[in-house]
Short mmCIF file of C-alpha atoms and ligand atoms in Angstrom, two decimals:
data_model
loop_
_atom_site.label_atom_id
_atom_site.label_comp_id
_atom_site.label_asym_id
_atom_site.label_seq_id
_atom_site.Cartn_x
_atom_site.Cartn_y
_atom_site.Cartn_z
CA MET R 1 73.29 111.90 73.80
CA SER R 2 76.51 113.02 72.03
CA ASP R 3 77.64 114.84 75.20
CA VAL R 4 77.36 111.71 77.32
CA ILE R 5 80.80 110.82 78.67
CA GLN R 6 81.88 107.21 78.21
CA LEU R 7 84.10 106.01 81.07
CA SER R 8 86.29 102.90 81.08
CA ASN R 9 87.99 100.63 83.53
CA PHE R 10 91.75 101.07 83.96
CA ILE R 11 93.40 97.69 84.31
CA ALA R 12 97.15 96.97 83.93
CA GLY R 13 97.54 100.43 82.41
CA ASN R 14 94.89 99.80 79.73
CA TRP R 15 91.54 101.54 79.32
CA GLN R 16 88.82 99.00 78.65
CA PRO R 17 85.05 98.45 78.94
CA SER R 18 83.74 95.65 81.15
CA LEU R 19 84.12 92.22 79.55
CA CYS R 20 80.31 91.87 79.47
CA GLU R 21 80.05 95.27 77.73
CA HIS R 22 77.09 96.33 79.85
CA TRP R 23 76.80 99.92 81.00
CA ILE R 24 75.34 101.87 83.91
CA GLU R 25 73.86 105.33 83.35
CA ASN R 26 75.31 108.11 85.47
CA ILE R 27 72.83 110.88 86.25
CA SER R 28 73.45 114.53 87.19
CA PRO R 29 71.84 115.09 90.62
CA ALA R 30 71.21 118.78 89.90
CA THR R 31 69.39 118.35 86.59
CA GLY R 32 68.42 114.67 86.41
CA GLU R 33 70.22 114.48 83.03
CA HIS R 34 72.09 111.43 81.80
CA ILE R 35 75.71 112.61 81.82
CA ALA R 36 77.87 109.50 81.54
CA ASN R 37 77.97 105.76 81.04
CA ILE R 38 80.19 103.60 83.18
CA PRO R 39 81.14 99.94 82.72
CA CYS R 40 78.84 97.60 84.64
CA SER R 41 81.76 95.41 85.63
CA THR R 42 81.45 91.91 87.04
CA ASP R 43 83.63 89.29 88.72
CA GLU R 44 85.51 88.70 85.43
CA ASP R 45 86.72 92.32 85.37
CA ILE R 46 87.64 92.12 89.05
CA ASP R 47 89.65 88.94 88.30
CA LEU R 48 91.59 90.77 85.57
CA ALA R 49 92.29 93.74 87.82
CA VAL R 50 93.42 91.55 90.72
CA GLU R 51 95.73 89.64 88.34
CA ALA R 52 97.24 92.92 87.17
CA ALA R 53 97.71 94.04 90.77
CA ILE R 54 99.45 90.75 91.65
CA ASP R 55 101.74 91.02 88.60
CA ALA R 56 102.81 94.52 89.63
CA ALA R 57 103.23 93.71 93.33
CA ASP R 58 106.87 92.57 93.57
CA GLU R 59 108.39 95.47 91.69
CA TRP R 60 106.34 98.01 93.65
CA ALA R 61 107.10 96.38 97.00
CA GLN R 62 110.83 96.49 96.30
CA LEU R 63 110.93 100.28 96.09
CA SER R 64 112.01 102.04 99.27
CA LEU R 65 109.49 104.01 101.28
CA LYS R 66 111.21 107.21 100.15
CA GLU R 67 110.91 106.22 96.48
CA ARG R 68 107.21 105.54 96.91
CA ALA R 69 106.82 108.86 98.77
CA ASP R 70 108.31 110.51 95.65
CA TRP R 71 105.64 108.81 93.55
CA LEU R 72 102.93 110.23 95.83
CA GLU R 73 104.46 113.67 95.45
CA ARG R 74 104.35 113.31 91.64
CA ILE R 75 100.70 112.23 91.80
CA ALA R 76 99.87 115.18 94.08
CA GLY R 77 101.55 117.59 91.65
CA ALA R 78 99.66 116.18 88.65
CA LEU R 79 96.36 116.27 90.53
CA GLU R 80 97.01 119.84 91.65
CA GLU R 81 97.43 120.91 88.03
CA ARG R 82 93.94 119.55 87.39
CA ALA R 83 92.35 120.89 90.58
CA ASP R 84 89.82 123.05 88.70
CA GLU R 85 88.78 120.12 86.57
CA ILE R 86 88.42 117.93 89.68
CA ALA R 87 86.14 120.56 91.24
CA GLN R 88 84.02 120.86 88.08
CA LEU R 89 83.63 117.09 87.70
CA GLU R 90 82.88 116.55 91.38
CA SER R 91 80.25 119.27 91.37
CA LEU R 92 78.64 117.87 88.21
CA ASP R 93 78.71 114.29 89.48
CA THR R 94 77.49 114.92 93.05
CA GLY R 95 75.38 118.08 92.71
CA LYS R 96 77.47 119.81 95.39
CA PRO R 97 78.34 123.53 95.22
CA ILE R 98 81.43 124.33 93.16
CA THR R 99 83.06 126.23 96.03
CA LEU R 100 82.79 123.17 98.26
CA ALA R 101 84.10 120.92 95.48
CA ARG R 102 87.07 123.26 95.00
CA ASN R 103 87.90 124.08 98.61
CA VAL R 104 87.20 120.71 100.16
CA ASP R 105 87.13 117.89 97.59
CA ALA R 106 89.86 119.01 95.18
CA ALA R 107 92.09 120.55 97.83
CA ARG R 108 91.92 117.56 100.17
CA SER R 109 92.55 115.06 97.38
CA VAL R 110 95.86 116.77 96.59
CA ALA R 111 96.61 117.20 100.31
CA ASN R 112 96.05 113.50 101.00
CA PHE R 113 98.86 112.50 98.60
CA ARG R 114 101.18 115.25 99.93
CA PHE R 115 100.45 114.35 103.54
CA PHE R 116 101.22 110.66 103.08
CA ALA R 117 104.33 111.47 101.03
CA GLU R 118 105.54 113.43 104.06
CA GLN R 119 104.57 110.61 106.40
CA GLY R 120 106.65 108.25 104.27
CA ARG R 121 109.71 110.48 104.46
CA GLU R 122 109.43 110.82 108.24
CA PHE R 123 108.62 107.18 108.89
CA GLU R 124 111.07 105.29 111.10
CA SER R 125 110.87 101.62 111.97
CA GLU R 126 111.05 100.86 115.67
CA ILE R 127 113.99 99.14 117.38
CA PHE R 128 113.45 97.42 120.74
CA GLU R 129 116.67 96.56 122.55
CA MET R 130 116.90 93.66 125.02
CA SER R 131 119.93 92.94 127.20
CA ASP R 132 121.06 90.24 124.76
CA ALA R 133 119.16 90.90 121.54
CA THR R 134 117.79 93.55 119.19
CA ASN R 135 114.23 93.56 117.81
CA ARG R 136 113.71 95.34 114.55
CA VAL R 137 110.16 95.99 113.30
CA LEU R 138 109.69 95.88 109.53
CA TYR R 139 106.58 97.17 107.80
CA LYS R 140 105.85 95.00 104.77
CA PRO R 141 103.11 95.55 102.19
CA VAL R 142 99.92 93.57 102.84
CA GLY R 143 99.50 92.73 99.13
CA VAL R 144 96.53 93.58 96.93
CA ALA R 145 94.32 96.26 98.49
CA GLY R 146 90.62 96.43 97.55
CA LEU R 147 89.37 99.99 98.07
CA ILE R 148 85.61 100.64 98.00
CA THR R 149 84.34 104.19 98.30
CA PRO R 150 81.02 106.08 98.46
CA TRP R 151 79.47 108.99 96.57
CA ASN R 152 79.49 111.83 99.09
CA LEU R 153 83.18 112.82 98.92
CA PRO R 154 84.35 110.76 95.95
CA LEU R 155 88.00 111.63 95.26
CA TYR R 156 88.58 112.95 98.79
CA LEU R 157 87.80 109.52 100.25
CA LEU R 158 89.40 107.49 97.46
CA SER R 159 92.69 109.40 97.72
CA TRP R 160 92.56 108.98 101.53
CA LYS R 161 92.90 105.24 100.91
CA VAL R 162 94.99 105.15 97.71
CA ALA R 163 97.82 107.32 99.07
CA PRO R 164 98.70 105.28 102.19
CA ALA R 165 98.04 101.98 100.37
CA LEU R 166 100.59 102.90 97.68
CA LEU R 167 103.04 104.35 100.19
CA MET R 168 103.20 101.11 102.17
CA GLY R 169 103.88 99.10 99.00
CA ASN R 170 100.49 97.60 98.18
CA THR R 171 98.98 97.42 94.72
CA ILE R 172 95.39 98.49 94.29
CA VAL R 173 92.02 97.56 92.85
CA ALA R 174 89.67 100.51 93.43
CA LYS R 175 85.88 100.31 93.07
CA PRO R 176 84.34 103.79 93.44
CA SER R 177 80.63 104.44 93.84
CA GLU R 178 78.68 103.83 90.65
CA MET R 179 76.95 107.16 91.31
CA THR R 180 80.13 109.26 91.24
CA PRO R 181 82.67 107.67 88.89
CA MET R 182 84.15 110.78 87.25
CA THR R 183 87.05 111.77 89.49
CA ALA R 184 88.14 108.18 90.05
CA SER R 185 88.66 108.03 86.27
CA LEU R 186 90.54 111.32 86.46
CA LEU R 187 92.80 109.81 89.12
CA ALA R 188 93.52 106.85 86.80
CA GLU R 189 94.40 109.35 84.05
CA VAL R 190 96.83 111.00 86.45
CA MET R 191 98.42 107.63 87.27
CA GLU R 192 98.91 107.10 83.53
CA GLU R 193 100.23 110.65 83.05
CA VAL R 194 102.91 110.27 85.74
CA ASP R 195 103.84 106.80 84.39
CA LEU R 196 103.03 104.88 87.53
CA PRO R 197 104.11 101.28 86.75
CA ARG R 198 101.29 99.37 85.08
CA GLY R 199 99.04 97.38 87.38
CA VAL R 200 99.97 99.25 90.57
CA PHE R 201 96.69 101.16 90.44
CA ASN R 202 93.66 99.50 88.82
CA LEU R 203 90.19 100.96 88.62
CA VAL R 204 87.02 98.91 88.11
CA HIS R 205 83.71 100.74 87.78
CA GLY R 206 80.41 99.09 88.58
CA ASN R 207 77.74 98.60 91.16
CA GLY R 208 78.06 97.07 94.60
CA LEU R 209 76.68 93.62 94.02
CA ASP R 210 78.28 92.92 90.61
CA ALA R 211 81.70 94.53 91.15
CA GLY R 212 82.05 95.41 94.86
CA ALA R 213 81.05 92.01 96.26
CA PRO R 214 83.45 89.95 94.05
CA LEU R 215 86.26 92.28 95.13
CA THR R 216 85.56 91.75 98.84
CA SER R 217 85.37 87.95 98.45
CA HIS R 218 88.29 87.57 96.01
CA PRO R 219 90.79 85.06 97.47
CA ASP R 220 93.81 87.05 96.22
CA VAL R 221 92.72 90.37 97.70
CA ASP R 222 94.52 90.73 101.04
CA LEU R 223 92.95 93.87 102.46
CA ILE R 224 89.65 95.73 102.17
CA SER R 225 89.18 99.35 103.10
CA PHE R 226 85.51 100.31 102.81
CA THR R 227 83.62 103.55 103.41
CA GLY R 228 79.86 103.47 102.99
CA GLY R 229 76.58 102.56 104.65
CA THR R 230 76.39 100.38 107.77
CA THR R 231 74.18 97.75 106.12
CA THR R 232 76.64 97.36 103.25
CA GLY R 233 79.53 97.35 105.72
CA ARG R 234 78.01 94.34 107.44
CA GLU R 235 77.93 92.43 104.10
CA VAL R 236 81.50 93.50 103.33
CA ALA R 237 82.67 92.30 106.77
CA LYS R 238 81.01 88.89 106.29
CA SER R 239 82.49 88.46 102.86
CA ALA R 240 86.01 89.60 103.83
CA SER R 241 86.17 87.59 107.06
CA SER R 242 86.16 84.15 105.42
CA GLY R 243 89.55 84.91 103.84
CA PHE R 244 90.94 86.67 106.99
CA LYS R 245 91.49 89.86 105.00
CA LYS R 246 92.66 92.95 106.83
CA LEU R 247 89.56 95.08 107.14
CA SER R 248 88.74 98.69 107.84
CA LEU R 249 85.12 99.86 107.80
CA GLU R 250 84.15 103.51 107.98
CA LEU R 251 80.36 103.48 108.20
CA GLY R 252 77.45 105.75 108.98
CA GLY R 253 76.85 108.17 111.85
CA LYS R 254 74.09 109.92 113.76
CA ASN R 255 76.16 112.54 115.44
CA ALA R 256 75.09 114.86 118.24
CA THR R 257 75.82 118.58 118.27
CA ILE R 258 75.66 119.64 121.92
CA ILE R 259 74.98 123.30 122.72
CA ARG R 260 75.81 124.06 126.37
CA GLU R 261 74.07 126.97 128.11
CA ASP R 262 77.27 129.06 128.19
CA VAL R 263 77.76 128.96 124.39
CA ASP R 264 78.54 132.22 122.63
CA LEU R 265 75.76 131.80 120.10
CA GLU R 266 76.61 134.71 117.86
CA SER R 267 80.12 133.52 117.07
CA MET R 268 79.31 129.80 117.04
CA ILE R 269 76.14 129.69 114.90
CA PRO R 270 78.00 129.61 111.53
CA GLY R 271 80.00 126.56 112.68
CA ILE R 272 76.87 124.81 113.96
CA VAL R 273 75.06 125.45 110.65
CA ARG R 274 78.07 124.11 108.75
CA ALA R 275 78.12 120.97 110.93
CA SER R 276 74.44 120.46 110.17
CA PHE R 277 74.28 121.01 106.42
CA LEU R 278 77.70 120.74 104.75
CA ASN R 279 77.34 118.82 101.47
CA GLN R 280 73.54 118.83 101.98
CA GLY R 281 74.07 116.91 105.23
CA GLN R 282 75.59 114.04 103.26
CA VAL R 283 78.76 113.73 105.35
CA CYS R 284 79.00 110.85 107.81
CA LEU R 285 80.33 113.36 110.39
CA CYS R 286 77.46 115.87 110.08
CA GLY R 287 75.65 116.72 113.31
CA SER R 288 72.08 115.69 112.55
CA ARG R 289 70.77 115.86 116.16
CA ILE R 290 71.20 119.19 117.90
CA LEU R 291 70.92 118.96 121.69
CA ILE R 292 70.36 122.36 123.30
CA HIS R 293 70.39 123.38 126.96
CA GLU R 294 66.78 124.11 127.92
CA SER R 295 67.62 127.60 129.22
CA ILE R 296 68.66 128.80 125.75
CA TYR R 297 66.38 126.56 123.66
CA ASP R 298 64.20 129.34 122.23
CA SER R 299 67.02 131.82 121.60
CA PHE R 300 69.05 129.09 119.88
CA ILE R 301 66.13 128.20 117.60
CA ASP R 302 65.69 131.86 116.59
CA ALA R 303 69.37 132.35 115.78
CA PHE R 304 69.70 128.98 114.03
CA LEU R 305 66.60 129.41 111.86
CA ASN R 306 67.74 132.90 110.92
CA ALA R 307 71.05 131.56 109.67
CA VAL R 308 69.50 128.54 107.93
CA SER R 309 66.96 130.66 106.09
CA ASP R 310 69.83 132.77 104.69
CA MET R 311 71.48 129.75 103.03
CA ILE R 312 71.57 129.88 99.25
CA VAL R 313 70.28 126.65 97.72
CA GLY R 314 70.49 126.17 93.96
CA ASP R 315 72.73 126.09 90.90
CA PRO R 316 75.84 124.16 92.02
CA SER R 317 78.02 126.02 89.51
CA ASP R 318 77.17 129.42 91.05
CA GLU R 319 79.98 130.70 93.29
CA ASP R 320 77.44 131.93 95.89
CA THR R 321 75.57 128.64 96.25
CA GLU R 322 75.86 127.02 99.67
CA LEU R 323 73.68 123.94 99.22
CA GLY R 324 73.25 121.81 96.11
CA ALA R 325 71.24 118.73 95.18
CA LEU R 326 71.00 115.32 96.84
CA ILE R 327 72.81 112.47 95.17
CA SER R 328 69.90 110.61 93.52
CA ALA R 329 66.13 110.38 93.18
CA ALA R 330 66.15 107.29 95.41
CA HIS R 331 68.14 109.08 98.10
CA ARG R 332 65.93 112.18 97.88
CA ASP R 333 62.90 109.89 98.34
CA LYS R 334 64.53 108.20 101.33
CA VAL R 335 65.20 111.55 103.01
CA MET R 336 61.65 112.75 102.22
CA ALA R 337 60.27 109.53 103.73
CA TYR R 338 62.08 110.42 106.98
CA ILE R 339 60.57 113.93 106.91
CA ASP R 340 57.11 112.36 106.49
CA LEU R 341 57.89 109.97 109.31
CA ALA R 342 58.93 112.89 111.53
CA GLU R 343 55.48 114.41 111.05
CA GLU R 344 53.86 111.06 111.91
CA GLU R 345 56.08 110.85 115.00
CA GLY R 346 54.72 114.23 116.14
CA GLY R 347 57.53 116.48 114.88
CA ASP R 348 57.06 120.09 113.95
CA ILE R 349 58.82 121.13 110.68
CA LEU R 350 60.24 124.57 111.47
CA CYS R 351 61.70 125.14 108.00
CA GLY R 352 62.30 123.25 104.75
CA GLY R 353 60.57 119.90 104.40
CA GLY R 354 60.53 119.76 100.59
CA ALA R 355 62.05 121.08 97.38
CA PRO R 356 63.26 124.68 97.52
CA VAL R 357 60.81 127.24 96.22
CA GLY R 358 61.76 129.03 93.01
CA ILE R 359 64.44 126.64 91.82
CA PRO R 360 65.29 127.56 88.18
CA ASP R 361 63.67 125.49 85.40
CA ALA R 362 67.00 123.91 84.47
CA PHE R 363 66.96 122.08 87.82
CA GLU R 364 63.32 121.03 88.01
CA HIS R 365 64.21 117.39 87.32
CA GLY R 366 67.03 117.34 89.88
CA PHE R 367 66.90 115.94 93.41
CA TRP R 368 66.41 118.83 95.82
CA ILE R 369 65.45 119.31 99.45
CA SER R 370 65.74 122.60 101.38
CA PRO R 371 67.55 122.60 104.70
CA THR R 372 65.03 121.14 107.11
CA VAL R 373 64.82 121.72 110.87
CA ILE R 374 62.50 119.56 112.96
CA ASP R 375 61.45 120.22 116.56
CA GLY R 376 59.31 118.29 119.03
CA LEU R 377 60.52 114.74 118.43
CA SER R 378 61.45 112.39 121.23
CA PRO R 379 65.25 111.88 121.31
CA ASP R 380 64.67 108.13 120.93
CA SER R 381 62.34 108.47 117.93
CA ARG R 382 63.41 106.87 114.66
CA CYS R 383 64.16 110.21 113.00
CA ALA R 384 66.40 111.17 115.92
CA THR R 385 68.34 107.90 116.06
CA GLU R 386 68.56 106.57 112.48
CA GLU R 387 70.94 107.93 109.85
CA ILE R 388 69.03 110.13 107.38
CA PHE R 389 72.11 111.45 105.53
CA GLY R 390 70.45 114.55 104.14
CA PRO R 391 69.80 118.23 104.94
CA VAL R 392 67.69 117.39 107.98
CA VAL R 393 68.37 118.10 111.65
CA THR R 394 66.25 117.43 114.72
CA LEU R 395 66.31 119.63 117.86
CA HIS R 396 66.14 118.33 121.44
CA PRO R 397 66.33 120.14 124.80
CA PHE R 398 68.40 118.85 127.74
CA ALA R 399 68.52 119.89 131.40
CA ASP R 400 72.17 119.21 132.28
CA ASP R 401 75.39 117.70 130.91
CA SER R 402 74.53 114.18 132.03
CA GLU R 403 71.22 114.24 130.16
CA ALA R 404 72.98 115.57 127.04
CA ILE R 405 75.45 112.69 127.22
CA GLU R 406 72.64 110.19 127.72
CA ILE R 407 70.82 111.48 124.62
CA ALA R 408 74.03 111.65 122.59
CA ASN R 409 74.66 107.96 123.36
CA MET R 410 71.09 106.91 122.53
CA THR R 411 71.89 105.61 119.03
CA ASP R 412 73.57 102.51 117.65
CA TYR R 413 76.08 104.76 115.88
CA GLY R 414 79.28 106.18 117.35
CA LEU R 415 81.20 108.12 114.75
CA ALA R 416 81.54 111.77 115.71
CA GLY R 417 80.03 114.70 117.59
CA SER R 418 80.63 118.27 118.62
CA ILE R 419 80.23 120.34 121.79
CA TRP R 420 79.82 124.13 121.78
CA THR R 421 80.67 125.96 125.00
CA GLN R 422 82.77 128.79 126.44
CA ASP R 423 84.15 126.33 128.99
CA ALA R 424 86.57 124.35 126.83
CA GLU R 425 87.69 122.23 129.79
CA ALA R 426 84.11 121.20 130.64
CA GLY R 427 83.50 120.47 126.94
CA SER R 428 86.60 118.33 126.77
CA GLN R 429 85.57 116.38 129.91
CA MET R 430 82.11 115.86 128.47
CA ALA R 431 83.62 114.61 125.19
CA GLU R 432 85.26 111.71 127.04
CA LYS R 433 81.83 110.36 128.00
CA ILE R 434 80.40 110.35 124.48
CA GLU R 435 80.53 107.00 122.72
CA SER R 436 82.07 108.21 119.45
CA GLY R 437 85.37 107.95 117.64
CA MET R 438 85.81 111.72 117.18
CA ILE R 439 84.50 114.70 119.14
CA TRP R 440 85.17 118.35 118.33
CA VAL R 441 84.84 121.14 120.91
CA ASN R 442 83.89 124.56 119.48
CA CYS R 443 84.60 123.40 115.94
CA TRP R 444 83.62 120.64 113.55
CA LEU R 445 85.49 118.78 110.81
CA HIS R 446 88.64 120.61 111.87
CA ARG R 447 90.97 117.94 110.51
CA ASP R 448 94.55 117.20 111.39
CA LEU R 449 95.41 114.30 109.08
CA ARG R 450 97.74 112.80 111.70
CA VAL R 451 94.97 111.87 114.14
CA PRO R 452 92.99 108.60 114.24
CA PHE R 453 89.79 108.61 112.18
CA GLY R 454 87.03 106.03 112.65
CA GLY R 455 83.99 105.04 114.66
CA VAL R 456 82.76 102.82 117.46
CA LYS R 457 79.51 100.80 117.74
CA ASN R 458 77.78 100.51 114.32
CA SER R 459 79.94 103.26 112.83
CA GLY R 460 82.80 100.99 111.93
CA VAL R 461 85.84 98.94 112.72
CA GLY R 462 89.45 100.11 112.73
CA ARG R 463 91.14 103.46 112.40
CA GLU R 464 92.73 105.27 109.47
CA GLY R 465 94.67 108.55 109.45
CA GLY R 466 98.36 109.28 110.05
CA ARG R 467 100.28 106.36 111.50
CA TRP R 468 97.02 104.39 111.88
CA SER R 469 96.76 104.31 108.08
CA LEU R 470 100.40 103.29 107.72
CA SER R 471 99.84 100.50 110.18
CA PHE R 472 96.57 99.34 108.57
CA PHE R 473 98.08 99.28 105.07
CA SER R 474 101.11 97.22 106.18
CA GLU R 475 102.08 94.09 108.07
CA ALA R 476 104.38 94.73 111.04
CA ILE R 477 107.04 92.01 111.14
CA ASN R 478 109.44 91.67 114.07
CA ILE R 479 112.98 90.37 113.54
CA CYS R 480 114.77 89.46 116.77
CA VAL R 481 118.56 89.02 116.50
CA LYS R 482 120.35 87.53 119.56
CA ARG R 483 123.85 88.79 120.16
O1 LIG D 501 76.14 103.32 100.18
P1 LIG D 501 76.65 101.89 99.96
P2 LIG D 501 75.00 104.03 99.38
C1 LIG D 501 75.19 105.80 104.11
C2 LIG D 501 74.01 106.71 104.00
C3 LIG D 501 73.35 106.29 102.75
C4 LIG D 501 73.57 104.81 102.82
C5 LIG D 501 73.54 104.11 101.51
O2 LIG D 501 73.15 106.47 105.07
O3 LIG D 501 72.01 106.60 102.70
O4 LIG D 501 74.86 104.67 103.39
O5 LIG D 501 74.37 104.81 100.57
C6 LIG D 501 79.62 99.60 97.26
N1 LIG D 501 79.83 94.61 98.44
N2 LIG D 501 76.42 106.33 103.60
O6 LIG D 501 73.93 103.20 98.82
O7 LIG D 501 75.62 101.06 99.29
C7 LIG D 501 78.92 100.66 96.43
O8 LIG D 501 78.93 100.31 95.07
C8 LIG D 501 80.82 95.49 98.19
C9 LIG D 501 77.40 106.70 104.56
O9 LIG D 501 75.74 104.80 98.40
O10 LIG D 501 77.19 101.44 101.25
C10 LIG D 501 79.76 101.88 96.77
O11 LIG D 501 80.97 101.86 96.04
N3 LIG D 501 80.61 96.77 97.88
C11 LIG D 501 78.71 106.89 103.95
C12 LIG D 501 80.07 101.67 98.26
O12 LIG D 501 79.91 100.27 98.48
C13 LIG D 501 79.34 97.20 97.85
C14 LIG D 501 78.78 107.51 102.64
C15 LIG D 501 79.14 102.44 99.22
O13 LIG D 501 77.82 102.12 98.89
C16 LIG D 501 78.26 96.35 98.10
C17 LIG D 501 77.75 107.03 101.75
C18 LIG D 501 78.55 94.99 98.42
N4 LIG D 501 77.59 94.11 98.70
C19 LIG D 501 76.61 106.50 102.26
N5 LIG D 501 77.12 97.06 98.00
C20 LIG D 501 79.79 107.44 104.85
N6 LIG D 501 80.08 106.75 105.93
O14 LIG D 501 80.41 108.43 104.56
C21 LIG D 501 77.46 98.33 97.68
N7 LIG D 501 78.81 98.42 97.58
#
């Protein structure tokens, strides 16, 4: 018990427990051990944090864009110095492999601040000339930004929102997932370390109903940026709409990976495996339905299963590990329930389907599932159309491009997808017909931070990324001066 970390809220530059002094236990996904306590904050803590954010708003808004870009640069530098610590904490808190935590989570968190600092320096307001007048567009802060983030990529996704929100002059109340609080606290430490003015960044820990919901409905919160499940997103949208808050929702996905008959399997298999199982399949962009041209169905399965069976599942702190644990017992049970359902729906489990064999004793109470590949399901079955969000993919044959597109569009989600082919032009044409916000051809999660990021259908509302983030986190005001 003495090793259990005690985390606090960070409000107006002060570290404090929740006013009700209740706590939530934070559990290590890899071992099932109790590793931390976080404040179980309520509406009273949210009120305090919003007040602090309002108090800090004027001073922060008065800084120039370039001055705020300098702040982002300072934050990036301080985070970079703690990159190893970020990776360790993220791996402990999420159960993900340390290499992934280092190369993706820690690296991207630093890069997010650097990228938006650069965007701030390059940003130019538009001028629209008329024959007798000049229009000048100003980008003002929206006000207090409520940022709610999930557990799969904790600091990566939080920094993706914090950086542009700060750049455009907003002050922040952040509510990270109760399951992965560690690196959000580290970010607050960094804000303190660099002397960010008090109240500009406030952090309130707690669960969704007690702390998240009062943030989304708070009358003085002007904007909500939310990443999480579609069901929660619907609640957030209802709650935020009554106050006409600016709203961005990045929700779930059920993305298709389309393998055309001309694919060069040997060179593309590693990318397809990565798209299927990165972060144990717990990335909203993961390709959880693989659609394969019928002429190469069997050879694809052989090559894919070969590569999947080589994946190293186990100790997240081991440099060779490729797959770690799932986030929680409840989530593991949810994913297992889908695997059971797949069998009921007539699916054939080609590999995986349960805890990995031979997992060391230290991890026997953790939440593990081996990479699982399921064949033989109808493309409109529940397992093939609902978000499972785990290391599970289903395989489906198609006869031609139009059938692949039809199957790809057979879900209520529309976040991402990928197409694998030697004919990049045909892949690109096909991508236009897929109902998703982002499609990759011959790659996956190949991110240019300048491009729009977001989904259609039940995968969300709005776009973030590059100038879309700058626009979302600001109010464009036009001033027309007649000569
Ligand atoms: O997400 P939640 P969970 C999907 C995935 C997963 C499912 C549920 O399918 O199985 O969502 O995951 C806060 N008002 N994704 O339970 O509940 C919550 O505290 C305001 C996809 O973790 O949506 C956390 O901070 N906030 C996703 C955040 O919302 C509320 C990544 C996300 O939690 C709230 C994660 C409420 N009423 C899960 N209820 C992606 N798109 O990347 C909860 N929260």
